[in-house]
Coordinates of C-alpha atoms in Angstrom, one line a residue:
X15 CA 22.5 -38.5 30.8
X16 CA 24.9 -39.3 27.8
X17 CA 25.0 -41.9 26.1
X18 CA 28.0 -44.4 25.6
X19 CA 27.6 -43.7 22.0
X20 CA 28.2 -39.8 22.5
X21 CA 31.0 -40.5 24.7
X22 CA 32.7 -42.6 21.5
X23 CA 31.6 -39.9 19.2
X24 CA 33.7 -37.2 21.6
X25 CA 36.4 -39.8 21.5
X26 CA 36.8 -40.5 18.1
X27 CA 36.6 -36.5 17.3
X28 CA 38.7 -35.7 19.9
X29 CA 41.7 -38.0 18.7
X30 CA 41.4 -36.9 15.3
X31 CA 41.2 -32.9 15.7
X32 CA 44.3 -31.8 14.8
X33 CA 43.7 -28.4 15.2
X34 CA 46.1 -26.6 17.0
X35 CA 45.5 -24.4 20.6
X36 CA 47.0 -21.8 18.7
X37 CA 43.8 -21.6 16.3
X38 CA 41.8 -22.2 19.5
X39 CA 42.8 -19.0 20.8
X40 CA 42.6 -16.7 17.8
X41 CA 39.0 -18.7 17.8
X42 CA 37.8 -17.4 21.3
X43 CA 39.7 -14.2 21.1
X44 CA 38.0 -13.2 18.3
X45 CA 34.7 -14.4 19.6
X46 CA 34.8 -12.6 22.6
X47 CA 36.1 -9.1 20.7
X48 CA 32.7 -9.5 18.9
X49 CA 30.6 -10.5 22.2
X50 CA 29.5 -13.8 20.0
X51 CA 27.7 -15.0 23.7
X52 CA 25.8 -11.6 23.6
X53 CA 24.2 -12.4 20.5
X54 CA 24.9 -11.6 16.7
X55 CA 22.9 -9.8 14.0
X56 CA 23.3 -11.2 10.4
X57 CA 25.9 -7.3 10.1
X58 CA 27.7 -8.8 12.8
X59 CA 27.7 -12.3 12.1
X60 CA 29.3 -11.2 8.7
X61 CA 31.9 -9.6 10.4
X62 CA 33.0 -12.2 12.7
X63 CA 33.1 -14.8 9.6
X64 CA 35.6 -11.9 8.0
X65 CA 37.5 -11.7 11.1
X66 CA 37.6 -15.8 11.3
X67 CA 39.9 -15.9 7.9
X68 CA 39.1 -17.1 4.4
X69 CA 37.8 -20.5 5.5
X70 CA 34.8 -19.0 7.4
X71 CA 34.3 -16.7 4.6
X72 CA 33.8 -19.6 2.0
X73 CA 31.9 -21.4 4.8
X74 CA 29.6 -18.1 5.3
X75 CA 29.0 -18.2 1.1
X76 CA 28.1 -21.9 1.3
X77 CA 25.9 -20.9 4.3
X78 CA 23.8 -18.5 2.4
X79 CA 22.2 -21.2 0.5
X80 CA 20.8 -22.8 3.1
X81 CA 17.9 -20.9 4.2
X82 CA 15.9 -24.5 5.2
X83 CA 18.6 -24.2 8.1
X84 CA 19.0 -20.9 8.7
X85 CA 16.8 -17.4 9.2
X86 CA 16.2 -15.8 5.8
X87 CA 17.9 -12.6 7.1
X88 CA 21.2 -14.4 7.9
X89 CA 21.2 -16.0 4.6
X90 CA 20.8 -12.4 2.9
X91 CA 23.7 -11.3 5.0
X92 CA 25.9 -13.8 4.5
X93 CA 25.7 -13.6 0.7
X94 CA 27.0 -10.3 0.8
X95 CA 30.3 -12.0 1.5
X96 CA 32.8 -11.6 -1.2
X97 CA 35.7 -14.3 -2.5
X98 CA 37.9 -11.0 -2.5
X99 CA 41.1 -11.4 -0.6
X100 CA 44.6 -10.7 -0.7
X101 CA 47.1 -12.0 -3.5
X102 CA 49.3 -15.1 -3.3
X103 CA 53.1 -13.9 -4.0
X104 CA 53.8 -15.3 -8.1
X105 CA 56.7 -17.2 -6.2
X106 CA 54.3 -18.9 -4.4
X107 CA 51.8 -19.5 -7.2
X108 CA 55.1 -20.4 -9.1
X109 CA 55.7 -23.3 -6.3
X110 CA 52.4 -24.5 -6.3
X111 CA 51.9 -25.0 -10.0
X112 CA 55.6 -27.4 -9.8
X113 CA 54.5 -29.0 -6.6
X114 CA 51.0 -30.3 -8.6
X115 CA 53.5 -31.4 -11.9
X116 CA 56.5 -32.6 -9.9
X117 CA 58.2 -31.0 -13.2
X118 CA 58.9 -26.9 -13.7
X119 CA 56.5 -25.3 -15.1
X120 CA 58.5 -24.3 -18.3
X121 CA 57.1 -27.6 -19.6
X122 CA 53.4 -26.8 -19.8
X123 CA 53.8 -23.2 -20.3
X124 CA 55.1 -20.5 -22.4
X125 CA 54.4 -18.1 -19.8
X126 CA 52.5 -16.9 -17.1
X127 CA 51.2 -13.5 -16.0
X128 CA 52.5 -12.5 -12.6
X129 CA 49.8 -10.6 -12.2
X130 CA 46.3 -12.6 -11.1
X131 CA 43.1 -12.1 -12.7
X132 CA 41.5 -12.3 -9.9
X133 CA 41.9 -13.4 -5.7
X134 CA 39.9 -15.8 -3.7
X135 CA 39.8 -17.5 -0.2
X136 CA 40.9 -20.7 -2.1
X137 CA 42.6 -20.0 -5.1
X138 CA 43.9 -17.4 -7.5
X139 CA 43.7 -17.3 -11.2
X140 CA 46.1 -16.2 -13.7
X141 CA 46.4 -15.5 -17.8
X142 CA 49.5 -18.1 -18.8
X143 CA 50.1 -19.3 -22.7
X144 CA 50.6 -22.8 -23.5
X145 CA 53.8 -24.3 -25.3
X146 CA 51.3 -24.2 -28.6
X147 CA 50.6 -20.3 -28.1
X148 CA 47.0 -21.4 -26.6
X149 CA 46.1 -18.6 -24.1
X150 CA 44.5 -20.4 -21.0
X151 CA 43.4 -19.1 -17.3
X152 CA 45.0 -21.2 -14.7
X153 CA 43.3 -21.4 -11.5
X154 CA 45.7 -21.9 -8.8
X155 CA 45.0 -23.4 -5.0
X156 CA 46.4 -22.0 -2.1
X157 CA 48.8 -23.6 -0.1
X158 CA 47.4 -25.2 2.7
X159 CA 43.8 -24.1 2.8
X160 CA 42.6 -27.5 2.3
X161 CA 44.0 -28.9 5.4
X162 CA 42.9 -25.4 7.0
X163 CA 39.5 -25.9 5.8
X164 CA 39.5 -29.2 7.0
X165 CA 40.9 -28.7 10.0
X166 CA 38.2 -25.8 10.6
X167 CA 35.4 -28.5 10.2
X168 CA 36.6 -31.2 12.9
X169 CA 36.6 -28.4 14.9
X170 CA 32.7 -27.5 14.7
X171 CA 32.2 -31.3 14.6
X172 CA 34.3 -31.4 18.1
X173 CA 32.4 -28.6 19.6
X174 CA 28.8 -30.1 18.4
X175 CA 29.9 -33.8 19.5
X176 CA 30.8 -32.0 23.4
X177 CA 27.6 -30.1 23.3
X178 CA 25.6 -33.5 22.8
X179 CA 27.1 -34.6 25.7
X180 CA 26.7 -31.8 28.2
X181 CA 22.6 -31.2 27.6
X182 CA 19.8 -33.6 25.8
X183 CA 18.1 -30.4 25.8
X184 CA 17.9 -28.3 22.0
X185 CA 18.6 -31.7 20.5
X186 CA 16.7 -30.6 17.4
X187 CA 18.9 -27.5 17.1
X188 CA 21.8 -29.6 17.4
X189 CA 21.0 -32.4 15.0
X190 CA 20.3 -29.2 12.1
X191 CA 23.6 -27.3 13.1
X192 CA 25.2 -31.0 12.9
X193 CA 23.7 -32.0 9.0
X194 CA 24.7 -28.5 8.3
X195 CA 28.1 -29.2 9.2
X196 CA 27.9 -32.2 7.4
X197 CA 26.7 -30.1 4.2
X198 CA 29.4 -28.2 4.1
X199 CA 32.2 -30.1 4.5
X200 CA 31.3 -32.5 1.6
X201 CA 30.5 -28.8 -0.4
X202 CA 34.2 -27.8 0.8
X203 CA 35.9 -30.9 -0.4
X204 CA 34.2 -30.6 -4.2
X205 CA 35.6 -26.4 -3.9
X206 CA 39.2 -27.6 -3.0
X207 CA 39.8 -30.6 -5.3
X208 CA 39.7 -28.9 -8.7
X209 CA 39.1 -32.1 -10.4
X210 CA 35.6 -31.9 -9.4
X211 CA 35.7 -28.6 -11.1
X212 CA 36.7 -30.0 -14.1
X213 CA 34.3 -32.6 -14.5
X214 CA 31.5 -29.8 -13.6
X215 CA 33.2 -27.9 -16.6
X216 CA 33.0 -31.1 -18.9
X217 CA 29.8 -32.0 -17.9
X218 CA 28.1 -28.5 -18.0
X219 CA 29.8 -28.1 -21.3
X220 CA 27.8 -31.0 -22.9
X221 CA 24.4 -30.5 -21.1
X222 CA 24.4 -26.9 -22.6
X223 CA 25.8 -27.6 -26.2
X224 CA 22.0 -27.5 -27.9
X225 CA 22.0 -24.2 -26.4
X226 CA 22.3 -21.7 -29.3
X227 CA 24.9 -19.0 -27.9
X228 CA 25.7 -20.1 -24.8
X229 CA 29.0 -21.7 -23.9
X230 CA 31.3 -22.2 -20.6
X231 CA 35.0 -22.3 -20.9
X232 CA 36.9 -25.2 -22.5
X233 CA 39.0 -27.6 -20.0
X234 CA 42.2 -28.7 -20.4
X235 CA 42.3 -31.9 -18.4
X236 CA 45.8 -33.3 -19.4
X237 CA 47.1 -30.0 -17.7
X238 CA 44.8 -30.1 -14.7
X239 CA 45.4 -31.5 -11.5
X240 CA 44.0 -31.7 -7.9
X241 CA 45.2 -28.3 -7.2
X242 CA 45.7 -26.3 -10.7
X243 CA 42.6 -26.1 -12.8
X244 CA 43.7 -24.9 -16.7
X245 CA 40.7 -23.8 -19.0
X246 CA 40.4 -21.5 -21.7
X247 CA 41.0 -17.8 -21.2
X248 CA 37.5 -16.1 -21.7
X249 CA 37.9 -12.0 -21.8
X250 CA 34.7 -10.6 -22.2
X251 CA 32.3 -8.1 -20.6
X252 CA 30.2 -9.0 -17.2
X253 CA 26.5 -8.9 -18.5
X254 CA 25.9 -6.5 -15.7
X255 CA 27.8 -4.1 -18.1
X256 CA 24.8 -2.6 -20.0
X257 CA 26.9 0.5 -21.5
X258 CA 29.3 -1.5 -22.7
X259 CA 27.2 -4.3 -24.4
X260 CA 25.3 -1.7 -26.1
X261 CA 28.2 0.3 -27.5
X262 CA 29.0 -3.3 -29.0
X263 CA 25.7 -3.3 -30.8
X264 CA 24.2 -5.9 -28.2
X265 CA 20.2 -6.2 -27.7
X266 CA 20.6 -6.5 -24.0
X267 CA 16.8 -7.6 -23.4
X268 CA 17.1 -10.2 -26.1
X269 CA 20.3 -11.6 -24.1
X270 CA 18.5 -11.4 -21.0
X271 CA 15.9 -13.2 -22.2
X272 CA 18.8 -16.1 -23.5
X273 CA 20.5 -15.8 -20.2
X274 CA 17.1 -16.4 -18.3
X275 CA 15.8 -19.4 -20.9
X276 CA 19.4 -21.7 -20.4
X277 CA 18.9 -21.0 -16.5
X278 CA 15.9 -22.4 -16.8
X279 CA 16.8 -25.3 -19.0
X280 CA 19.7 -26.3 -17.1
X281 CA 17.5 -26.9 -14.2
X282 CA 14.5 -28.3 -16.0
X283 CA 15.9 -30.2 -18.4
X284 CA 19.4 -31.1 -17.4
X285 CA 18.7 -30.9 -13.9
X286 CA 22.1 -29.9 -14.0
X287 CA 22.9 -26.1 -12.9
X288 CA 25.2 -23.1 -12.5
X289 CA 24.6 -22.2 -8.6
X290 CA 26.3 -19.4 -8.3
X291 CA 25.5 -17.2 -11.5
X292 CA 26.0 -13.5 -10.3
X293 CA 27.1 -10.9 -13.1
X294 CA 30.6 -12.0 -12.5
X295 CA 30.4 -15.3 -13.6
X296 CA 28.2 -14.3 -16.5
X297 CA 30.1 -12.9 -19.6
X298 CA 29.6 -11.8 -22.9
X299 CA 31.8 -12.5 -25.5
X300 CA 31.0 -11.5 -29.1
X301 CA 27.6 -11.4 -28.0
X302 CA 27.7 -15.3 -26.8
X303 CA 26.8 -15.3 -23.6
X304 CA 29.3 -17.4 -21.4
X305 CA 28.9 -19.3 -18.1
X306 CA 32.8 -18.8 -16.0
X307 CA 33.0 -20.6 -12.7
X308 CA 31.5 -24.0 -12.1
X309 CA 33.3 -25.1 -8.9
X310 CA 29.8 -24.4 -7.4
X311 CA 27.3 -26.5 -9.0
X312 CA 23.4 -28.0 -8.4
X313 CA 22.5 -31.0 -9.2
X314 CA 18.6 -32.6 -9.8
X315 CA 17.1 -35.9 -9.9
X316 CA 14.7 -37.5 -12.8
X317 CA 11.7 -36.7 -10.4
X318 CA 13.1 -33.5 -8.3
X319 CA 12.9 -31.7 -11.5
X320 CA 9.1 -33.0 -11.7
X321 CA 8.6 -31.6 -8.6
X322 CA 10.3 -28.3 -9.2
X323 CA 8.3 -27.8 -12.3
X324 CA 5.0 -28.7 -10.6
X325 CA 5.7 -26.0 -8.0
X326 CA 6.9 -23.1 -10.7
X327 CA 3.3 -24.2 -12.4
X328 CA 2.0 -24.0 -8.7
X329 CA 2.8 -20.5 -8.5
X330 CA 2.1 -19.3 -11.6
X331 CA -1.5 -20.6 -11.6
X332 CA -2.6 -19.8 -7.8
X333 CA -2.6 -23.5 -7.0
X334 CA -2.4 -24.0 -3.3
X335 CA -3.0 -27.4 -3.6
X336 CA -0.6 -28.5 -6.3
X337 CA 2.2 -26.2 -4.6
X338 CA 1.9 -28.6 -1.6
X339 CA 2.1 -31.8 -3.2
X340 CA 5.1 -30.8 -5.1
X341 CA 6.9 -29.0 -1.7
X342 CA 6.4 -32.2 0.2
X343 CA 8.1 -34.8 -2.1
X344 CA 11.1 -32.3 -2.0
X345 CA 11.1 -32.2 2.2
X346 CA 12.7 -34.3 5.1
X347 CA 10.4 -34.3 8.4
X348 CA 12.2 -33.8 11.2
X349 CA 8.9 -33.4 13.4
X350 CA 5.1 -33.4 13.9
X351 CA 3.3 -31.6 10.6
X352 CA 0.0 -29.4 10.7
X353 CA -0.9 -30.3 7.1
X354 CA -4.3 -28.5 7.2
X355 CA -1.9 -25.1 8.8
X356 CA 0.5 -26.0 6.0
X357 CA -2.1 -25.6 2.8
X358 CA -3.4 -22.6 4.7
X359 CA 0.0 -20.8 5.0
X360 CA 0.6 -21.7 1.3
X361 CA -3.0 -20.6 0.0
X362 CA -2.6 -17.1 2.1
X363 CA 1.4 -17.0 0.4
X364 CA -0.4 -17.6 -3.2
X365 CA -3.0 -15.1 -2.4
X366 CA -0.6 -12.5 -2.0
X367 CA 0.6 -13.1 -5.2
X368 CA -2.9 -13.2 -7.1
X369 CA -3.4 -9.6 -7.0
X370 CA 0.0 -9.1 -9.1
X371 CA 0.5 -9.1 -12.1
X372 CA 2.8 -12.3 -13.3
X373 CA 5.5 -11.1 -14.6
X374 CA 6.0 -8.8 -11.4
X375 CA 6.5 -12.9 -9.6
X376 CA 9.7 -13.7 -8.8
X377 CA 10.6 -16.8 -8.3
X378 CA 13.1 -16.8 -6.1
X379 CA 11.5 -15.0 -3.5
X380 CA 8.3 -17.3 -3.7
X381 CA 10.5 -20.4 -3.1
X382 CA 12.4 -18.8 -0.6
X383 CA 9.7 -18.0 1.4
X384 CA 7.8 -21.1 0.5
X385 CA 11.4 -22.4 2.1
X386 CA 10.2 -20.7 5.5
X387 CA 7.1 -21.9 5.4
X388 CA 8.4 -25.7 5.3
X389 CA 10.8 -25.0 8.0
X390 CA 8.4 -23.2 10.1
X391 CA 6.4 -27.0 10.1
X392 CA 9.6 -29.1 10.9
X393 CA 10.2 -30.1 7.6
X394 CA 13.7 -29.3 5.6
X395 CA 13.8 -29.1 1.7
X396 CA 16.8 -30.8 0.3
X397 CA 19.6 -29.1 -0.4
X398 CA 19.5 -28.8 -4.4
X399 CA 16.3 -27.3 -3.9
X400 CA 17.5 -24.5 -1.4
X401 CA 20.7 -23.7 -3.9
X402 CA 18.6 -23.5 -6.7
X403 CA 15.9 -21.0 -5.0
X404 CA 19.4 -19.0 -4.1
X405 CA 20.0 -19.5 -7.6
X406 CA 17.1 -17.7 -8.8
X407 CA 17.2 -15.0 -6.8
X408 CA 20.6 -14.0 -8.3
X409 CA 19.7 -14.5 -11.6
X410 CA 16.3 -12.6 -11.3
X411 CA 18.6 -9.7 -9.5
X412 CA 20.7 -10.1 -12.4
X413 CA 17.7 -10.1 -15.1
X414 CA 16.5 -6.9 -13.5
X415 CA 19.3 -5.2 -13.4
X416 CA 20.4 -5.8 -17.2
X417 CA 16.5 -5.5 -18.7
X418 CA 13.9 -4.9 -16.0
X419 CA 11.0 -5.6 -18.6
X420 CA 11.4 -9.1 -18.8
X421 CA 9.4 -11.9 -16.7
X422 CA 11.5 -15.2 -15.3
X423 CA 8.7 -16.6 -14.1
X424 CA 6.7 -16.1 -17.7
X425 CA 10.0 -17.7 -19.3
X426 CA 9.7 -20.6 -16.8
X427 CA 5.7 -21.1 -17.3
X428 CA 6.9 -21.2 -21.3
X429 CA 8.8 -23.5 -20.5
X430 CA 7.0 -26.1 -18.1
X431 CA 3.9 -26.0 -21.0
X432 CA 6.4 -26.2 -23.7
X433 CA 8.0 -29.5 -21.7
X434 CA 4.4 -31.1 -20.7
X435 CA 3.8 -31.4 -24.9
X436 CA 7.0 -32.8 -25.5
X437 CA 7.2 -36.8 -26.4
X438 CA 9.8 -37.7 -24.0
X439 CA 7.9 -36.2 -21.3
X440 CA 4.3 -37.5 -22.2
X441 CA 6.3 -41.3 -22.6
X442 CA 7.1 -40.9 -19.1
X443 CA 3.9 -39.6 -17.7
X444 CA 2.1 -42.6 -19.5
X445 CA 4.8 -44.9 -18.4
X446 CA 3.6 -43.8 -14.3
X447 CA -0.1 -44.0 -15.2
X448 CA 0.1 -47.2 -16.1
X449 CA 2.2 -48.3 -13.2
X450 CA -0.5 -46.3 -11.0
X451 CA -3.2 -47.9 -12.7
X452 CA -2.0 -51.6 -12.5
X453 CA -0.8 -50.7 -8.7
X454 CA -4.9 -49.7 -8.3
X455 CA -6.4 -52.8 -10.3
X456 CA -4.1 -55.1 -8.0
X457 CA -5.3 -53.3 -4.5
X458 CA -9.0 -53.6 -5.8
X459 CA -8.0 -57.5 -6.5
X460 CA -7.0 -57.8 -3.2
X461 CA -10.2 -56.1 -1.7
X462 CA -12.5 -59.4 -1.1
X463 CA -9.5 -61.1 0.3
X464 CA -8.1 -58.5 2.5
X465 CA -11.9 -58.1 3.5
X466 CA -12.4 -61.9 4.2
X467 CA -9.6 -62.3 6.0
X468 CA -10.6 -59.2 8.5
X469 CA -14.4 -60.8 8.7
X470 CA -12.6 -63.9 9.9
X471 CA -10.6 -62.5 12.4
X472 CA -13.7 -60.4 13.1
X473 CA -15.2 -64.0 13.4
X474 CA -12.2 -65.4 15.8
X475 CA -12.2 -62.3 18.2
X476 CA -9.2 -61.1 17.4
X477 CA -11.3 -58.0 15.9
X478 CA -14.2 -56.7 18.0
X479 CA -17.0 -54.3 16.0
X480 CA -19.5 -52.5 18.3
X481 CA -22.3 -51.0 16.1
X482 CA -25.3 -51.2 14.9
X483 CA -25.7 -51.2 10.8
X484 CA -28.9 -51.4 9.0
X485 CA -28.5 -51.6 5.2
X486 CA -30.9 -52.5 2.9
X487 CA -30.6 -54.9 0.1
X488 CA -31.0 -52.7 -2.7
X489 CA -28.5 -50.6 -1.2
X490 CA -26.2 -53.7 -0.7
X491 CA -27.0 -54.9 -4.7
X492 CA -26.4 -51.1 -5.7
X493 CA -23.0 -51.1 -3.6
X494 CA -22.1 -54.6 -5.4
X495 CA -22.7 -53.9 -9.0
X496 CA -21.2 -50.3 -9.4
X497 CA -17.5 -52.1 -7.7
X498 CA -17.7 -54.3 -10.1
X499 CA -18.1 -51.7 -12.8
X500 CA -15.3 -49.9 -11.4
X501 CA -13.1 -52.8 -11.6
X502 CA -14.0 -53.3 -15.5
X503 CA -13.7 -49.7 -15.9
X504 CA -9.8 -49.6 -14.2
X505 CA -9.0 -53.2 -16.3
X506 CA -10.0 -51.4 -19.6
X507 CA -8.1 -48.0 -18.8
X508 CA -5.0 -50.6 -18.0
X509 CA -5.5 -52.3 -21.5
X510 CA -5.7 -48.6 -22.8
X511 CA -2.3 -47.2 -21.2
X512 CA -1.1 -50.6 -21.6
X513 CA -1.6 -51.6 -25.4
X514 CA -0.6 -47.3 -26.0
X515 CA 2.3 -48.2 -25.0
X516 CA 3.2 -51.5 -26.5
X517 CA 1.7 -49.7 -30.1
X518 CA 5.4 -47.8 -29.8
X519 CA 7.6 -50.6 -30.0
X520 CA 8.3 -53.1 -32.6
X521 CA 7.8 -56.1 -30.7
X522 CA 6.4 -59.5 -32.7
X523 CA 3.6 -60.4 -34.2
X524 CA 2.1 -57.3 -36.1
X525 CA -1.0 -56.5 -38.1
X526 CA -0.8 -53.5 -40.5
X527 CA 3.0 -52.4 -38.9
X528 CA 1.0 -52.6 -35.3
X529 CA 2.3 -55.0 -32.6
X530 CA -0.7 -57.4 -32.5
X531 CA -0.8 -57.8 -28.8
X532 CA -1.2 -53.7 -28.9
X533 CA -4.4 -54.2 -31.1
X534 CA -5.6 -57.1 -28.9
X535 CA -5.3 -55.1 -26.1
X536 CA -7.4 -52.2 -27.8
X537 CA -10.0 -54.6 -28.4
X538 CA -10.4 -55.8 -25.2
X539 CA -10.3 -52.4 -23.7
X540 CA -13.3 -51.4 -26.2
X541 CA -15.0 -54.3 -24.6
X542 CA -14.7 -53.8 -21.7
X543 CA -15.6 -49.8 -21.8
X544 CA -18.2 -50.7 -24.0
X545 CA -19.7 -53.1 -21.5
X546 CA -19.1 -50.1 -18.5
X547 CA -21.3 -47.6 -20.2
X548 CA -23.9 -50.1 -21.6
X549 CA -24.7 -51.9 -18.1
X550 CA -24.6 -47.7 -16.8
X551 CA -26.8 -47.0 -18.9
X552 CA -29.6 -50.5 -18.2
X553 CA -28.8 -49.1 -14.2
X554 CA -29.6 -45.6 -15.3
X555 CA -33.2 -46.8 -16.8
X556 CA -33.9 -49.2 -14.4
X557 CA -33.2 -46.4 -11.2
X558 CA -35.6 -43.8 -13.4
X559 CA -38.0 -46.6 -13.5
X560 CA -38.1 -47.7 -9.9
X561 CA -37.0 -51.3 -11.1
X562 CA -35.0 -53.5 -8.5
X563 CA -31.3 -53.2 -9.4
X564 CA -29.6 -56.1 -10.9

């Protein structure tokens, strides 16, 4: 049966889907020319998307990155989809750019260039020259495809909120196709309002600027709005364009190779990244390389770039185990887990990849099916994670196509050793050891407590034991004196990690230009591990010479 809460949820939908029967119809028409209730290959699943209009187009693009959610195949398919479409009339570009300034247009620009450099589903862009002579691209949103867009979503959400309430059964289906829904409405909203496009460009600009000869257009945010995006005109040739860069004197493996290391480095480091890098949006202008189109952009946290470099190191080293720690941290569990299947499925993936050589890995592929694996366990990898191994598959396809001889996955094993040795990342990895270890010394604190308190409630009852335990007491004395050895040995690694760390501040009193609490701590931790080995050592003799433990 339904629930009241489903029946609100169909309200609530149903009150604010605007959408007209109109669109209804051309909906169902169109899904019944394609037999949609017959089934759909990923060919024909293109096709309807095509047939849908633009805003299933850019929803079939978006859709390609999510292979957690959907069969590999589709996702191949549907990134075969192209932002090609017809040409907005200039009249109507002209109308858009006044609507956005509530002035003509005279009063930003020289000129503009009926002409477009280039059509999408959402926008158009086209060569203009600023009052100053500054030659700029302005990108240029259709009329109406936000509330078109928009209106296309409420519609899925209206037909997923009616399906809840006519069957309980394929909830799990229904709840994936429902977050997917959700994922691509909020990635809708960021393409339409160009303002998030502009920060992107900002941002991206600064993350990259330590990168020597690479660079992504300049924005012009006094002339930008929601809807008209203005950033420097970039003419230069798509890196795909091998005859061309070489006539220009271009080493095109040495590029490849730059291209390749500030993929790798934006996701790495900045955690910060270019999803959508296919030749297109990849040019090359007097040999810079330069990175055009960020309205589609991946983003990483402090310790999903941790993860993502753990798993790259996974793959490259044939480490089964390490690849499933990292995969896990990056999951959500929608269901029961086979762990024990899991590490098997990745050990057999990993095997099939031992016999290669490395630089024949790509890294894409290994995440994407990695990707499968997860999904085939009820778990679903975030979506950053799922962009980014869509990422690297088009950048791979790109680095193969412009100089075949180089390795990504040796440039990204560079550059996870490279990043392990450097001081910001060893600060941080001391910083969790320490945490880790003082999280350990506190549980083993709380051992004879927790322990006491479980013999008394052994005592009361309220715990029953059945069993029938025989230790002896040198067993027993054994068992005592090598926990309490264990706990000395965990204080003085603590007083280690802990004094290491305080020995790189300048915090008062200090001996010799060394905080003197760091040195104290030293000390203590000397002490302590002195102590460890020397009573190991007495236990060592005394167990050689059949002597009662002490």
């Amino acid at each position: 049966m339904a629930t009241f809460q489903e029946f609100m949820r169909l309200a609530k939908i149903s009150l604010e889907d605007k959408t007209s029967h109109k669109r209804m119809n051309e909906i169902v028409k169109i899904m019944h020319e394609y037999h949609v209730l017959s089934g759909l290959t990923p060919q024909r699943a293109v096709e309807v998307l095509q047939a849908l209009g633009p805003t299933y187009v850019k929803i079939g693009q978006l859709a390609s990155n999510r292979s957690d959610l959907l069969p590999k195949e589709y996702c191949d398919a549907f990134e075969t989809l192209r932002d090609d479409a017809d040409p907005m009339p200039f009249e109507t570009v002209i109308e858009q750019i006044d609507t956005a300034y509530q002035v003509s247009w005279h009063t930003v620009f020289a000129s503009i260039d009926p002409v477009p450099l280039g059509a999408a589903s959402i926008a158009q862009v086209h060569k203009a020259t600023l009052l100053d002579g500054t030659v700029v691209a302005v990108k240029v949103r259709r009329p109406g495809v936000a509330e078109s867009m928009a209106e296309d979503i409420t519609l899925m959400k209206h037909l997923l909120a009616a399906g809840e309430l006519a069957s309980n059964s394929h909830r799990e289906i229904l709840l994936s196709l429902e977050g997917f829904v959700e994922e691509i409405e909020r990635t809708t909203i960021n393409e339409v309002d160009f303002s998030i496009e502009l920060h992107n460009l900002e941002r991206f600009r600064r993350e990259i600027a330590h990168q020597e000869g690479v660079t992504c257009p300049v924005a012009y945010p006094e002339y930008s709005t929601e809807s008209v995006l203005v950033m420097e005109f970039v003419q230069g040739v798509e890196i795909s364009d091998t005859v061309a860069l070489r006539e220009q004197g271009v080493d095109v493996d040495a590029l490849a190779r730059r291209v390749c290391q500030s993929y790798v480095t934006q996701v790495l480091d900045c955690g910060f990244f270019h999803a959508d890098p296919h030749p297109g949006n990849i040019l090359v202008r007097d040999g810079e390389v330069v990175w055009i189109d960020l309205g589609m952009v991946g983003s990483l946290t402090a310790s999903e770039r941790m993860l993502v470099g753990q798993a790259f190191t996974a793959v490259a080293t044939d480490n089964a185990y390490l690849l499933k720690e990292a995969v896990t941290g990056l999951v959500r569990i929608i269901g029961p887990v086979d762990h024990g299947a899991l590490l098997d499925a990745l050990s057999r993936l990993l095997a099939e990849y031992s016999t290669a050589e490395v630089k024949e890995i790509n890294v894409g592929t290994v995440l994407t099916e990695v990707i499968e694996l997860l999904r085939s366990q009820n778990m679903v990898m975030v979506s950053s994670v799922t962009m980014l191994a869509r990422g690297f598959v088009t950048i791979e396809g790109v680095i193969a196509q412009v100089a075949p001889n180089i390795s990504v996955i040796e440039i990204v094993s560079r550059h996870v050793i490279a990043q392990q040795g450097d001081p910001k990342y060893v600060a941080t990895r001391l910083v969790d050891l320490m945490i880790s270890g003082t999280g350990s010394v506190e549980a083993l604190a709380k051992l004879p407590t927790q322990l006491s308190n479980t013999l008394e409630m052994v005592d009361r009852g309220q715990i029953k034991l059945n069993g029938n335990v025989d230790v002896s007491s040198r067993v027993l004395a054994t068992l005592y004196a090598s926990v309490g050895r264990l706990s000395l040995a965990l204080l003085s690694a603590g007083l280690f990690l802990g004094s290491s760390i305080l020995c790189t501040t300048n915090m008062q009193p200090q001996l010799l230009e060394v905080p003197l609490l760091g040195v104290l701590g030293y000390i203590g931790a000397f002490v302590l591990g002195s102590y460890c080995v020397f009573r190991i050592m007495v236990s060592r003799h005394r167990l050689l010479n059949n002597e009662e433990p002490r």
